Structure formats: structure tokens, C-alpha cells
Amino acid sequence: MKTVRFSDGTTVPALGMGSWNIGDSTAGKAEEIASLRAGLDRGLKVIDTAEMYGNGRSERLVGEAISNRRSDVFLVSKVLPSNATFNGTIQSCQASLKRLGTDHLDLYLLHWQGGVPLTETVEAFETLIEKGLIRRWGVSNFDTEDMQDLESVASDCTANQILYNLEARGVDYDLLARDRAAGIVTMAYSPLGQGGDLLTSPVLAEIAREHETAAGPATPAQIALAWTLRDANILSIPKAGTLRHLQENIAALSITLRDIDIARIDAHFPPPRRKTSLEMI
């Protein structure tokens, strides 16, 4: 299985499981839990959540899914910028741990940069590490200038979680290379885009017809996911809400895109020629 390596030497699978909008409906709860557990069974390991997702409902569902399986999980959650004061960060982390039913997070992220000085949030992160409540920290939705601001106050950020897919690839201009050079793992959220438009692309369909996976013929979604996984520094975290989608995501790991595939993708979804602001949802 493809892996990514954090700056402290920790290695995790390059494909993880996102939980945005998971836990919002009781009707889908059983399958969502089953999907997360099936992913762990297949070794995916990384589960990403946040206090914001469903006002804690996602964390509670993830907590149920990982009950008695904590050692199988690399667990990620996030603090809202409105809570990212020193005391607020400590309190938010403790509340997330309670909802998740665990005593520590493997990675804790600032969801996006707000009005609280980064020095204060970083101080809280370091305190949480000292207390053993988190193992490492990072950020989310930070553009190049944001990362420069962060670098001026701290040097031990381990991850930057950003929107990255074929329809949102402005970060290809400079941010991905900058974070890679700094030893910061890029976590790609919504790697399959939003609303399904990306997955109806004729180009992706054509490329899919030329590839096979361990589970059968490739799909446009698997090509789009394989495109994010082509970079050794990217940890891709598509939503894992159903067993069918989970299995499809896992099968994408067996796809190796050829140079001709990348060229066709670039022709249809061109890389940026100038700096553009980081997109986020």
C-alpha cells in the first residue's frame, strides 16, 4: 500500500477516510460505522474528523466506530479558529477526546486561520503534546502566505490539510512544493470534488476504460483519486460513508497513472500558470 511519511518518521497509508457529513443522519449510522471499520480492516488507518462536523456528531460516530480498536487508528481532529485561544484550544481538544472516547489524538489541526494569534494556538498545541493529549499538530486551509506566517512562529507543523482535486488545483503552483520542501504532509480533502460534476468528465471516463483495478474495470472516480495519490507527499482523505464507496476508493490504490494519462488530464484540467488563492469549502 502507498504510504506517506511525517517529519517524525511516522508512516501511514496514503489513503485515509474522511468523515465530513458523517453522523448527521441516524438512518445511515450503521453503514457509516461499518464502512469506517471495514476501512480499518483493510489497513487504511487514518480517520479524519473535526469538532465542527455536525457540531460533534461526526466525532461521536467515529468514537463508536473505533471503540476497542484505538491502536488500529491514526486519529485526526480539528479545532475551530473561534476556539483557538490558548484555553479554548485545550478545552476543545478535551471535548473532542471525550466525544471520540480516546485519551489522545495522533494529529490535531487548526481548521483555518482566524483572528487568534498563531503564537497562542501553537503554544496550546505544544502544551497538549506535553500533556500527552496529542502526538503532533498541524493546520488546515493554510495558503502559502499563511504558512509563511506560521513558519515565523513555529517550525514543527507536520501537516496542512487543504482542498485538492482536479477542479481545485491552484496549490500546484507553489503550495504543494513549499510544504513538501518543509517536510509538511499535504492532506487532500474532497479529492473527488463536489456535486459529482468532476466524475462525469469524458476524459476521466476514457482513461478509466484503459485501466483495471483489483476489483475490476476502473471508474472515473478512481482515476481522480489516483491522480491525488500520485504524489508521495499527499495523504488523500475521501469520505468513507458507504461500503461501496470505501471499496471503490481502496481499489484506486492499484492504479498507476501513465505519463500519457497525466498529459491528457493536464490538457483538460490545466495546472495553474499563476498564483491563485487557496480554495476551501
PDB file of C-alpha atoms in Angstrom, residues 98-100 151 190 194 205 265 281:
ATOM      1  CA  LYS A  98     -14.417  12.807  25.203  1.00  0.00           C
ATOM      2  CA  ARG A  99     -16.663  12.532  22.133  1.00  0.00           C
ATOM      3  CA  LEU A 100     -14.148  10.225  20.446  1.00  0.00           C
ATOM      4  CA  GLU A 151       6.898  29.469   9.959  1.00  0.00           C
ATOM      5  CA  SER A 190     -12.668  16.378  -1.125  1.00  0.00           C
ATOM      6  CA  GLN A 194     -18.158  18.388  -5.060  1.00  0.00           C
ATOM      7  CA  ALA A 205     -14.051   8.068 -18.373  1.00  0.00           C
ATOM      8  CA  ILE A 265      -5.612  15.159 -17.566  1.00  0.00           C
ATOM      9  CA  ILE A 281     -15.258  24.611   1.396  1.00  0.00           C
TER      10      ILE A 281
END
